[in-house]
CSV table of C-alpha atoms and ligand atoms in Angstrom, one decimal:
chain,number,residue,atom,x,y,z
A,169,MET,CA,-63.2,-252.4,9.4
A,170,ALA,CA,-65.3,-255.4,8.4
A,171,ILE,CA,-65.3,-256.3,4.7
A,172,THR,CA,-67.5,-258.9,3.0
A,173,LEU,CA,-67.4,-259.7,-0.6
A,174,PHE,CA,-70.3,-261.6,-2.1
A,175,LYS,CA,-69.0,-263.2,-5.3
A,176,LYS,CA,-71.1,-263.8,-8.5
A,177,ALA,CA,-74.5,-263.6,-7.0
A,178,ARG,CA,-77.0,-265.4,-9.3
A,179,GLU,CA,-79.2,-262.3,-9.1
A,180,ILE,CA,-79.3,-259.2,-7.0
A,181,ILE,CA,-82.7,-257.5,-6.8
A,182,THR,CA,-81.5,-254.0,-5.9
A,183,MET,CA,-84.8,-252.2,-5.7
A,184,ASP,CA,-82.8,-249.3,-7.0
A,185,GLU,CA,-84.7,-247.7,-9.9
A,186,GLU,CA,-81.6,-247.3,-12.1
A,187,LEU,CA,-79.8,-250.6,-11.3
A,188,GLY,CA,-82.9,-252.8,-11.3
A,189,ARG,CA,-81.9,-256.5,-11.2
A,190,LEU,CA,-78.2,-257.6,-11.7
A,191,LYS,CA,-77.2,-261.0,-12.8
A,192,ASN,CA,-73.9,-262.6,-11.9
A,193,HIS,CA,-72.6,-259.6,-10.0
A,194,ASP,CA,-70.2,-259.1,-7.1
A,195,LEU,CA,-71.3,-257.0,-4.1
A,196,LEU,CA,-68.8,-255.5,-1.8
A,197,VAL,CA,-69.7,-254.4,1.8
A,198,MET,CA,-67.3,-252.3,3.7
A,199,ASP,CA,-68.1,-251.5,7.3
A,200,ASN,CA,-71.8,-250.8,7.4
A,201,LYS,CA,-72.4,-249.8,3.8
A,202,VAL,CA,-72.5,-251.1,0.2
A,203,ALA,CA,-69.1,-250.1,-1.3
A,204,ALA,CA,-69.4,-251.6,-4.8
A,205,LEU,CA,-71.8,-253.5,-7.1
A,206,LYS,CA,-69.9,-254.7,-10.2
A,207,LYS,CA,-69.7,-257.5,-12.7
A,208,GLU,CA,-66.4,-258.5,-11.1
A,209,ILE,CA,-64.4,-257.1,-8.2
A,210,THR,CA,-60.8,-258.4,-8.6
A,211,ARG,CA,-58.1,-258.5,-6.0
A,212,GLU,CA,-56.3,-255.7,-7.8
A,213,ASP,CA,-59.4,-253.6,-8.0
A,214,LEU,CA,-60.1,-254.1,-4.4
A,215,LYS,CA,-56.5,-253.2,-3.4
A,216,ASN,CA,-56.2,-250.2,-5.6
A,217,ASN,CA,-59.7,-248.7,-5.3
A,218,TYR,CA,-61.3,-249.8,-2.0
A,219,LEU,CA,-58.7,-250.7,0.6
A,220,LYS,CA,-57.4,-247.5,2.1
A,221,ASP,CA,-55.5,-249.6,4.7
A,222,LYS,CA,-52.9,-251.1,2.3
A,223,ASN,CA,-51.8,-253.5,5.0
A,224,MET,CA,-55.1,-255.4,4.6
A,225,ASP,CA,-54.8,-258.5,2.7
A,226,TRP,CA,-57.2,-260.7,0.7
A,227,GLN,CA,-57.4,-263.0,3.7
A,228,ASP,CA,-58.8,-260.2,5.9
A,229,ILE,CA,-61.8,-260.1,3.6
A,230,ARG,CA,-64.7,-262.5,4.1
A,231,THR,CA,-65.6,-263.9,0.7
A,232,ILE,CA,-69.0,-265.5,0.2
A,233,SER,CA,-69.7,-267.5,-2.9
A,234,ALA,CA,-73.2,-266.4,-4.0
A,235,GLU,CA,-73.5,-268.2,-7.3
A,236,ASP,CA,-76.5,-270.2,-6.2
A,237,TYR,CA,-78.2,-267.3,-4.3
A,238,PHE,CA,-80.6,-264.5,-4.8
A,239,ILE,CA,-79.7,-261.3,-2.8
A,240,PHE,CA,-82.5,-259.0,-1.8
A,241,PRO,CA,-82.4,-255.7,0.2
A,242,GLY,CA,-83.4,-256.3,3.9
A,243,LEU,CA,-87.2,-256.0,4.4
A,244,ILE,CA,-88.7,-253.2,6.5
A,245,ASN,CA,-91.5,-253.9,9.0
A,246,THR,CA,-93.3,-250.7,9.8
A,247,HIS,CA,-95.6,-251.7,12.7
A,248,HIS,CA,-95.2,-254.3,15.4
A,249,HIS,CA,-95.7,-254.9,19.1
A,250,PHE,CA,-92.8,-257.2,20.0
A,251,TYR,CA,-94.1,-257.8,23.6
A,252,GLN,CA,-97.2,-259.6,22.2
A,253,VAL,CA,-95.0,-262.6,21.6
A,254,LEU,CA,-95.9,-263.4,25.2
A,255,THR,CA,-99.6,-263.6,24.5
A,256,ARG,CA,-99.9,-265.1,21.1
A,257,ASN,CA,-102.3,-267.9,20.3
A,258,ILE,CA,-104.5,-267.5,23.4
A,259,ARG,CA,-107.5,-269.7,22.8
A,260,GLU,CA,-110.1,-267.3,24.3
A,261,VAL,CA,-109.3,-264.5,21.8
A,262,GLN,CA,-109.0,-266.4,18.6
A,263,ASP,CA,-112.6,-265.6,17.6
A,264,VAL,CA,-113.2,-262.0,18.8
A,265,GLU,CA,-112.7,-258.6,17.1
A,266,LEU,CA,-110.3,-255.9,18.2
A,267,PHE,CA,-112.0,-254.2,21.2
A,268,ALA,CA,-113.0,-257.5,22.9
A,269,TRP,CA,-109.5,-258.8,22.0
A,270,LEU,CA,-107.8,-255.8,23.7
A,271,LYS,CA,-110.0,-255.9,26.8
A,272,TYR,CA,-109.2,-259.6,27.4
A,273,LEU,CA,-105.4,-259.0,26.9
A,274,TYR,CA,-104.8,-255.7,28.7
A,275,PRO,CA,-104.8,-257.3,32.2
A,276,ILE,CA,-102.3,-259.9,31.1
A,277,TRP,CA,-100.1,-257.2,29.5
A,278,ALA,CA,-100.3,-255.4,32.9
A,279,GLU,CA,-98.0,-258.1,34.2
A,280,LEU,CA,-95.1,-257.1,31.8
A,281,THR,CA,-91.7,-257.0,33.5
A,282,PRO,CA,-88.3,-255.7,32.1
A,283,GLU,CA,-87.3,-259.3,31.7
A,284,ALA,CA,-90.4,-260.1,29.7
A,285,VAL,CA,-89.8,-257.1,27.4
A,286,TYR,CA,-86.2,-258.1,26.9
A,287,TYR,CA,-87.0,-261.7,25.9
A,288,SER,CA,-90.0,-261.0,23.8
A,289,THR,CA,-87.9,-258.5,21.8
A,290,LEU,CA,-85.2,-261.2,21.2
A,291,VAL,CA,-87.9,-263.6,20.0
A,292,ALA,CA,-89.8,-261.1,17.7
A,293,ALA,CA,-86.6,-259.6,16.3
A,294,GLY,CA,-85.1,-263.0,15.9
A,295,GLU,CA,-88.1,-264.2,13.9
A,296,LEU,CA,-87.9,-261.1,11.7
A,297,LEU,CA,-84.2,-261.4,11.0
A,298,LYS,CA,-84.6,-265.1,10.2
A,299,THR,CA,-87.2,-264.2,7.6
A,300,GLY,CA,-85.2,-261.4,5.9
A,301,CYS,CA,-86.4,-258.4,7.8
A,302,THR,CA,-83.5,-256.1,8.8
A,303,THR,CA,-85.4,-253.0,10.1
A,304,SER,CA,-88.4,-253.0,12.3
A,305,VAL,CA,-90.7,-250.4,13.9
A,306,ASP,CA,-91.9,-251.5,17.3
A,307,GLN,CA,-94.7,-249.7,19.1
A,308,PHE,CA,-94.4,-250.3,22.8
A,309,TYR,CA,-97.3,-248.8,24.7
A,310,VAL,CA,-98.0,-250.8,27.9
A,311,PHE,CA,-96.3,-249.3,30.9
A,312,PRO,CA,-97.8,-251.1,34.0
A,313,ARG,CA,-98.1,-248.8,37.0
A,314,GLN,CA,-96.0,-251.1,39.2
A,315,GLU,CA,-93.0,-251.0,36.8
A,316,LYS,CA,-90.3,-248.4,36.6
A,317,LEU,CA,-90.1,-246.6,33.3
A,318,THR,CA,-87.3,-248.7,31.9
A,319,LEU,CA,-89.2,-251.1,29.7
A,320,LEU,CA,-88.3,-249.4,26.4
A,321,ASP,CA,-84.7,-249.4,27.5
A,322,GLU,CA,-84.8,-253.2,27.7
A,323,GLU,CA,-86.1,-253.3,24.2
A,324,PHE,CA,-83.2,-251.3,22.9
A,325,ARG,CA,-80.8,-253.5,24.8
A,326,ALA,CA,-82.2,-256.7,23.3
A,327,ALA,CA,-82.3,-255.1,19.8
A,328,GLN,CA,-78.7,-254.1,20.0
A,329,GLU,CA,-77.7,-257.6,21.1
A,330,ILE,CA,-79.4,-259.4,18.4
A,331,GLY,CA,-78.4,-256.9,15.7
A,332,ILE,CA,-81.7,-255.5,14.2
A,333,ARG,CA,-82.2,-251.9,13.1
A,334,LEU,CA,-84.9,-250.6,15.3
A,335,HIS,CA,-87.3,-247.6,15.1
A,336,ALA,CA,-88.9,-247.9,18.6
A,337,CYS,CA,-92.1,-246.1,19.3
A,338,ARG,CA,-92.5,-244.7,22.8
A,339,GLY,CA,-96.1,-245.5,23.0
A,340,SER,CA,-98.6,-244.4,25.6
A,341,MET,CA,-102.1,-244.8,27.0
A,342,SER,CA,-103.8,-242.1,29.2
A,343,LEU,CA,-107.5,-242.6,28.7
A,344,SER,CA,-108.7,-245.4,31.0
A,345,GLU,CA,-112.1,-247.0,31.2
A,346,LYS,CA,-113.3,-244.7,33.9
A,347,ASP,CA,-112.7,-241.7,31.6
A,348,GLY,CA,-114.4,-243.2,28.6
A,349,GLY,CA,-111.5,-245.0,27.1
A,350,LEU,CA,-110.8,-248.7,26.5
A,351,PRO,CA,-107.8,-249.8,28.7
A,352,PRO,CA,-108.0,-250.4,32.5
A,353,ASP,CA,-106.4,-248.0,35.0
A,354,ARG,CA,-103.5,-250.3,35.7
A,355,VAL,CA,-101.9,-249.7,32.3
A,356,VAL,CA,-102.5,-246.0,31.8
A,357,GLN,CA,-100.1,-243.3,32.8
A,358,GLU,CA,-100.2,-239.6,33.8
A,359,GLU,CA,-99.7,-237.4,30.7
A,360,GLU,CA,-96.8,-235.4,32.3
A,361,GLU,CA,-95.0,-238.6,33.0
A,362,ILE,CA,-95.5,-239.9,29.4
A,363,LEU,CA,-94.2,-236.7,27.8
A,364,ALA,CA,-91.2,-236.5,30.2
A,365,ASP,CA,-90.2,-240.1,29.5
A,366,THR,CA,-90.7,-239.7,25.8
A,367,SER,CA,-88.3,-236.8,25.8
A,368,ARG,CA,-85.8,-238.8,27.9
A,369,VAL,CA,-86.0,-241.8,25.5
A,370,ILE,CA,-85.5,-239.5,22.4
A,371,GLU,CA,-82.5,-237.8,24.0
A,372,LYS,CA,-81.0,-241.1,25.1
A,373,TYR,CA,-81.6,-243.3,22.0
A,374,HIS,CA,-82.6,-241.3,18.9
A,375,ASP,CA,-79.9,-241.2,16.3
A,376,PRO,CA,-80.7,-238.7,13.4
A,377,ASN,CA,-77.7,-239.8,11.4
A,378,PRO,CA,-78.4,-241.3,7.9
A,379,GLN,CA,-77.1,-244.8,8.8
A,380,ALA,CA,-78.8,-244.8,12.2
A,381,LYS,CA,-79.5,-248.2,13.8
A,382,GLN,CA,-81.8,-246.8,16.4
A,383,ARG,CA,-84.4,-244.2,16.2
A,384,VAL,CA,-87.3,-243.1,18.4
A,385,ILE,CA,-90.9,-242.4,17.2
A,386,VAL,CA,-93.5,-240.6,19.4
A,387,SER,CA,-96.5,-242.9,19.5
A,388,PRO,CA,-99.7,-242.5,21.5
A,389,CYS,CA,-101.6,-245.8,21.1
A,390,SER,CA,-104.9,-244.9,19.5
A,391,PRO,CA,-107.8,-242.4,19.6
A,392,PHE,CA,-109.6,-244.6,22.1
A,393,SER,CA,-106.8,-245.0,24.6
A,394,VAL,CA,-105.3,-241.4,24.9
A,395,THR,CA,-106.9,-238.0,25.5
A,396,GLU,CA,-107.2,-235.3,22.8
A,397,GLU,CA,-104.7,-233.2,24.9
A,398,LEU,CA,-102.1,-236.0,24.8
A,399,MET,CA,-102.5,-236.3,21.0
A,400,LYS,CA,-101.9,-232.6,20.6
A,401,GLU,CA,-98.9,-232.5,23.0
A,402,SER,CA,-97.4,-235.7,21.4
A,403,ILE,CA,-97.3,-234.2,17.9
A,404,LYS,CA,-95.8,-231.0,19.3
A,405,LEU,CA,-93.1,-233.0,21.1
A,406,ALA,CA,-92.3,-235.1,18.0
A,407,ARG,CA,-91.9,-232.0,15.9
A,408,HIS,CA,-89.9,-230.2,18.5
A,409,HIS,CA,-87.4,-233.1,18.5
A,410,GLY,CA,-87.6,-233.7,14.7
A,411,VAL,CA,-88.8,-237.3,15.0
A,412,MET,CA,-91.6,-239.3,13.4
A,413,ALA,CA,-95.1,-239.7,14.9
A,414,HIS,CA,-97.2,-242.9,14.7
A,415,THR,CA,-100.5,-244.3,15.9
A,416,HIS,CA,-103.2,-246.8,15.1
A,417,LEU,CA,-106.0,-245.3,12.9
A,418,ALA,CA,-109.1,-246.4,11.2
A,419,GLU,CA,-108.6,-250.0,12.1
A,420,THR,CA,-112.1,-251.1,12.8
A,421,LYS,CA,-115.8,-250.1,12.5
A,422,ASP,CA,-115.9,-249.9,16.3
A,423,GLU,CA,-113.2,-247.3,16.3
A,424,ASP,CA,-115.1,-245.3,13.7
A,425,GLU,CA,-118.2,-245.4,15.9
A,426,PHE,CA,-116.1,-244.4,19.0
A,427,CYS,CA,-114.7,-241.4,17.2
A,428,GLN,CA,-118.1,-240.3,15.8
A,429,GLU,CA,-119.7,-240.6,19.3
A,430,LYS,CA,-116.9,-239.1,21.4
A,431,PHE,CA,-115.5,-236.4,19.0
A,432,GLY,CA,-118.2,-236.0,16.3
A,433,PHE,CA,-115.6,-236.8,13.7
A,434,SER,CA,-114.3,-239.8,11.7
A,435,PRO,CA,-110.9,-241.1,12.9
A,436,LEU,CA,-109.0,-239.2,10.2
A,437,GLU,CA,-111.0,-235.9,10.7
A,438,TYR,CA,-110.1,-236.2,14.4
A,439,MET,CA,-106.4,-236.6,13.6
A,440,GLU,CA,-106.5,-233.6,11.2
A,441,LYS,CA,-108.1,-231.6,14.0
A,442,VAL,CA,-105.3,-232.4,16.4
A,443,GLY,CA,-102.6,-231.7,13.9
A,444,TRP,CA,-101.6,-235.3,13.0
A,445,VAL,CA,-101.1,-235.2,9.3
A,446,GLY,CA,-97.9,-234.7,7.3
A,447,PRO,CA,-94.8,-236.5,6.0
A,448,ASP,CA,-93.6,-237.1,9.5
A,449,VAL,CA,-96.8,-239.0,10.4
A,450,PHE,CA,-97.9,-242.6,9.6
A,451,PHE,CA,-100.8,-244.6,10.8
A,452,ALA,CA,-101.1,-248.4,11.3
A,453,HIS,CA,-104.0,-250.0,9.3
A,454,GLY,CA,-106.0,-247.2,7.6
A,455,VAL,CA,-108.7,-249.8,6.8
A,456,HIS,CA,-111.7,-247.6,7.1
A,457,LEU,CA,-110.8,-244.5,5.0
A,458,ASN,CA,-113.1,-243.2,2.3
A,459,ASN,CA,-112.0,-241.8,-1.1
A,460,GLU,CA,-112.0,-238.2,0.0
A,461,GLU,CA,-109.9,-239.1,3.0
A,462,LEU,CA,-107.4,-241.0,0.9
A,463,LYS,CA,-107.0,-237.9,-1.3
A,464,ARG,CA,-106.3,-235.8,1.8
A,465,MET,CA,-103.8,-238.4,3.0
A,466,ALA,CA,-102.0,-238.3,-0.3
A,467,ARG,CA,-102.0,-234.5,-0.4
A,468,THR,CA,-100.5,-234.2,3.0
A,469,ASP,CA,-98.0,-237.1,2.4
A,470,THR,CA,-99.4,-239.0,5.5
A,471,GLY,CA,-98.5,-242.6,5.3
A,472,VAL,CA,-100.0,-246.0,6.1
A,473,ALA,CA,-98.4,-249.2,7.6
A,474,HIS,CA,-100.6,-251.9,6.0
A,475,CYS,CA,-101.0,-255.1,8.2
A,476,PRO,CA,-103.0,-257.6,6.1
A,477,ILE,CA,-102.7,-260.7,8.3
A,478,SER,CA,-103.8,-258.8,11.4
A,479,ASN,CA,-106.7,-257.2,9.5
A,480,MET,CA,-107.8,-260.6,8.3
A,481,LYS,CA,-107.3,-262.4,11.6
A,482,LEU,CA,-109.3,-259.8,13.6
A,483,SER,CA,-111.8,-259.5,10.8
A,484,SER,CA,-111.2,-255.7,10.7
A,485,GLY,CA,-111.7,-255.3,7.0
A,486,THR,CA,-109.5,-254.8,3.9
A,487,ALA,CA,-107.4,-251.6,3.6
A,488,PRO,CA,-107.9,-250.0,0.2
A,489,VAL,CA,-104.2,-250.5,-0.7
A,490,PRO,CA,-104.5,-250.5,-4.5
A,491,GLU,CA,-106.5,-247.2,-4.2
A,492,MET,CA,-103.9,-245.8,-1.8
A,493,ARG,CA,-101.1,-246.6,-4.2
A,494,ALA,CA,-103.0,-245.1,-7.2
A,495,LYS,CA,-103.7,-241.9,-5.3
A,496,GLY,CA,-100.1,-241.5,-4.0
A,497,VAL,CA,-100.7,-242.3,-0.3
A,498,PRO,CA,-97.3,-243.6,1.0
A,499,VAL,CA,-98.0,-247.2,2.0
A,500,ALA,CA,-95.6,-249.8,3.4
A,501,LEU,CA,-96.1,-253.3,4.9
A,502,ALA,CA,-96.1,-254.5,8.5
A,503,VAL,CA,-96.8,-257.7,10.5
A,504,ASP,CA,-98.5,-255.9,13.4
A,505,GLY,CA,-98.3,-257.4,16.9
A,506,SER,CA,-97.5,-261.0,17.5
A,507,ALA,CA,-100.8,-261.7,19.1
A,508,SER,CA,-102.9,-260.7,16.1
A,509,ASN,CA,-100.8,-262.4,13.4
A,510,ASP,CA,-99.3,-264.6,15.2
A,511,ALA,CA,-95.9,-264.4,13.6
A,512,SER,CA,-93.2,-261.9,12.8
A,513,ASN,CA,-92.6,-262.9,9.2
A,514,MET,CA,-92.5,-260.3,6.5
A,515,ILE,CA,-92.2,-262.8,3.7
A,516,ALA,CA,-95.5,-264.5,4.8
A,517,GLU,CA,-96.9,-261.0,5.1
A,518,MET,CA,-96.0,-260.2,1.5
A,519,LYS,CA,-97.7,-263.4,0.3
A,520,SER,CA,-100.9,-262.6,2.3
A,521,CYS,CA,-100.9,-259.0,1.1
A,522,LEU,CA,-100.6,-260.2,-2.5
A,523,LEU,CA,-103.4,-262.8,-2.2
A,524,LEU,CA,-105.8,-260.6,-0.2
A,525,HIS,CA,-105.8,-257.8,-2.7
A,526,LYS,CA,-106.0,-260.1,-5.7
A,527,LEU,CA,-109.1,-261.6,-4.2
A,528,GLN,CA,-110.6,-258.4,-3.0
A,529,SER,CA,-109.7,-256.0,-5.9
A,530,GLY,CA,-108.9,-258.1,-8.9
A,531,ILE,CA,-106.1,-260.1,-10.4
A,532,THR,CA,-104.1,-257.1,-11.6
A,533,SER,CA,-104.6,-254.9,-8.5
A,534,LEU,CA,-101.2,-255.8,-7.0
A,535,GLY,CA,-98.2,-257.9,-8.3
A,536,PRO,CA,-95.2,-259.4,-6.5
A,537,GLU,CA,-93.0,-256.4,-7.5
A,538,ASP,CA,-95.5,-254.0,-5.9
A,539,VAL,CA,-95.6,-256.0,-2.7
A,540,LEU,CA,-91.8,-256.1,-2.5
A,541,GLN,CA,-91.7,-252.4,-3.1
A,542,MET,CA,-94.0,-251.9,-0.2
A,543,ALA,CA,-91.8,-254.1,2.0
A,544,THR,CA,-88.6,-252.3,1.0
A,545,THR,CA,-88.5,-248.8,-0.5
A,546,GLY,CA,-92.1,-248.2,0.7
A,547,GLY,CA,-90.8,-248.7,4.2
A,548,SER,CA,-87.8,-246.5,3.8
A,549,GLU,CA,-90.0,-243.7,2.4
A,550,LEU,CA,-92.5,-244.1,5.2
A,551,LEU,CA,-89.7,-243.9,7.9
A,552,ASN,CA,-87.8,-241.1,6.2
A,553,GLN,CA,-84.6,-243.2,6.1
A,554,PRO,CA,-83.8,-243.4,2.4
A,555,GLU,CA,-80.5,-245.2,3.2
A,556,ILE,CA,-82.3,-248.5,3.7
A,557,GLY,CA,-84.6,-250.6,1.5
A,558,SER,CA,-82.4,-250.7,-1.6
A,559,LEU,CA,-78.9,-251.8,-2.6
A,560,SER,CA,-76.6,-249.4,-4.3
A,561,VAL,CA,-73.2,-247.8,-3.5
A,562,GLY,CA,-73.5,-245.8,-0.2
A,563,GLN,CA,-76.7,-247.5,0.9
A,564,ALA,CA,-76.8,-249.4,4.2
A,565,ALA,CA,-75.5,-253.0,4.0
A,566,ASP,CA,-78.9,-254.5,4.9
A,567,LEU,CA,-79.7,-257.6,2.9
A,568,PHE,CA,-80.7,-261.3,2.9
A,569,MET,CA,-79.8,-264.3,0.7
A,570,LEU,CA,-81.9,-267.1,-0.5
A,571,ASP,CA,-80.5,-270.4,-1.7
A,572,CYS,CA,-81.9,-271.3,-5.1
A,573,ASN,CA,-81.3,-275.0,-4.5
A,574,ARG,CA,-83.8,-275.3,-1.7
A,575,LEU,CA,-86.5,-277.8,-2.5
A,576,ALA,CA,-89.4,-275.4,-2.1
A,577,LEU,CA,-88.0,-273.1,-4.9
A,578,ALA,CA,-87.1,-275.9,-7.3
A,579,GLY,CA,-88.6,-275.4,-10.7
A,580,GLY,CA,-89.7,-271.8,-9.9
A,581,LEU,CA,-86.6,-269.7,-10.5
A,582,SER,CA,-87.6,-267.8,-13.6
A,583,ASP,CA,-88.5,-264.8,-11.5
A,584,PRO,CA,-86.8,-264.3,-8.2
A,585,VAL,CA,-89.3,-261.8,-6.8
A,586,SER,CA,-92.3,-264.0,-7.5
A,587,ALA,CA,-90.3,-267.0,-6.2
A,588,LEU,CA,-89.7,-265.3,-2.9
A,589,ILE,CA,-93.3,-264.4,-2.4
A,590,ASN,CA,-95.2,-267.2,-4.0
A,591,THR,CA,-93.3,-270.4,-3.6
A,592,GLY,CA,-92.5,-272.5,-0.5
A,593,THR,CA,-94.0,-272.7,3.0
A,594,ASN,CA,-90.9,-272.1,5.1
A,595,GLN,CA,-89.8,-268.5,4.6
A,596,GLU,CA,-86.6,-268.7,6.6
A,597,VAL,CA,-83.7,-267.2,4.7
A,598,ASP,CA,-80.1,-268.4,4.5
A,599,LEU,CA,-78.2,-265.3,5.5
A,600,THR,CA,-79.2,-261.9,6.8
A,601,MET,CA,-76.9,-258.9,7.2
A,602,VAL,CA,-77.7,-255.7,9.0
A,603,ALA,CA,-75.3,-252.7,8.7
A,604,GLY,CA,-72.6,-255.0,7.4
A,605,GLU,CA,-72.9,-257.5,10.3
A,606,ILE,CA,-74.0,-261.1,9.4
A,607,VAL,CA,-76.7,-261.8,12.0
A,608,VAL,CA,-78.2,-264.9,10.4
A,609,GLU,CA,-76.0,-267.5,8.9
A,610,ASP,CA,-77.0,-270.9,7.5
A,611,GLY,CA,-80.5,-270.0,8.7
A,612,ARG,CA,-79.5,-269.6,12.4
A,613,LEU,CA,-79.3,-266.5,14.5
A,614,LYS,CA,-75.7,-265.8,15.3
A,615,ASN,CA,-76.0,-263.5,18.4
A,616,ILE,CA,-78.4,-265.5,20.6
A,617,ALA,CA,-79.0,-269.1,21.6
A,618,GLU,CA,-82.4,-269.7,20.0
A,619,ARG,CA,-83.6,-272.6,22.0
A,620,GLU,CA,-82.6,-271.1,25.4
A,621,VAL,CA,-84.3,-267.8,24.5
A,622,ALA,CA,-87.5,-269.6,23.4
A,623,ALA,CA,-87.6,-271.8,26.6
A,624,LYS,CA,-87.1,-268.8,28.8
A,625,THR,CA,-89.8,-266.9,26.9
A,626,ASN,CA,-92.2,-269.8,27.3
A,627,LYS,CA,-91.8,-269.7,31.0
A,628,LEU,CA,-92.4,-265.9,31.2
A,629,ALA,CA,-95.5,-266.3,29.0
A,630,GLU,CA,-96.9,-269.1,31.2
A,631,LYS,CA,-96.4,-266.9,34.3
A,632,MET,CA,-98.2,-263.9,32.7
A,633,LEU,CA,-101.1,-266.1,31.6
A,634,ALA,CA,-101.4,-267.7,35.0
A,635,SER,CA,-101.9,-264.2,36.4
A,636,LYS,CA,-105.1,-263.9,34.4
A,637,ALA,CA,-106.6,-266.8,36.4
A,638,ASP,CA,-105.6,-265.1,39.7
A,639,HIS,CA,-107.6,-261.9,39.0
B,1407,ZN,ZN1,-100.8,-252.5,16.2
């Protein structure tokens, strides 16, 4: 059993309603959970109350002096496309909106290989861990026809190696251009094949246990890339297996027009028609939802993964987040794919979220505490995994530490939450722990060689990009 004792943390922001913020406290981690949060945990206390194995000695326990550190619960990213690491910052799509952006990128994504999925997962998950994120949803939905169906397996392999908690979406596309959808033929699949592989992935990887490090979500890509039939079958499959369901919704005006033209409904009305509302459903974006629709989302407990940077970058619009929160729509935070962000950094996302809504909806519309709530307990509520997102006894040992003596924080320590979100330009944290394992130490990833992984990923990205020129 691994035991870590954080001594005398300057402040622990627990995000637990009862505990609040704790100053000068010790935090004990045993195995994968928080075992104690106390003013002081002495050797005697530890021996008598926590160490069942009496042969264990003080030396067997890793002690970390946290006097100069803030400790936060690990952040939760509720929407991403890790593979897009390979196509970020492409010049030709820096100034186009979503549909044109997708149409340019689909043929490049059609060149994805298992190796490319593996390395892009390491990069995206590595960036997330280095910036305090311990749990991520990832929606993988490009299964090129020439590839075997093992791409999502590569993602799980990489996530396990690097040590992130992963809720992987088995994504899908079945409505190609020739049938009135957006993606080309090369990246869409037969629906039978999609459903069979989704069941396979759930059976192989989904862990329903409270402390699960890997879960599977059923996740057709969007109303404009799958058929109505697949939407209906997907939600049935998710409910049959007791897993969550997730898709993109109400992201752009173009999508709204597409749904009105093709189905005669708004995007949300369409999802209601195909049975896609409820506490087991959450949508990425939710930018273009009217007041009535927000009320229906709240009533059905249907959630939103808010992606402010992506929405700004693709000029999609501003999601009505303050209204969602006021009406009781479950809303969490997300970075979205690496090609529409172009980073995997939840602290930067929190800052953008705060500034966007202050500008759009007024100075009191959203505060740092609200944004941190969205990025922690908001995420755990959205994903139905209450064991993550806050620190108290029995909760998952997912946390990160921030050094108060870093230059960018100097002079700004009066409020740790606001310091985290508002100050500084480099959001890399000092230590990240997932399920009791330290995966980032002194700001470096422990389980991979960062430069080698980046170099290999650059080569893979160059190769994929070159394929665009060949077509
Ligand atoms: Zn997305």
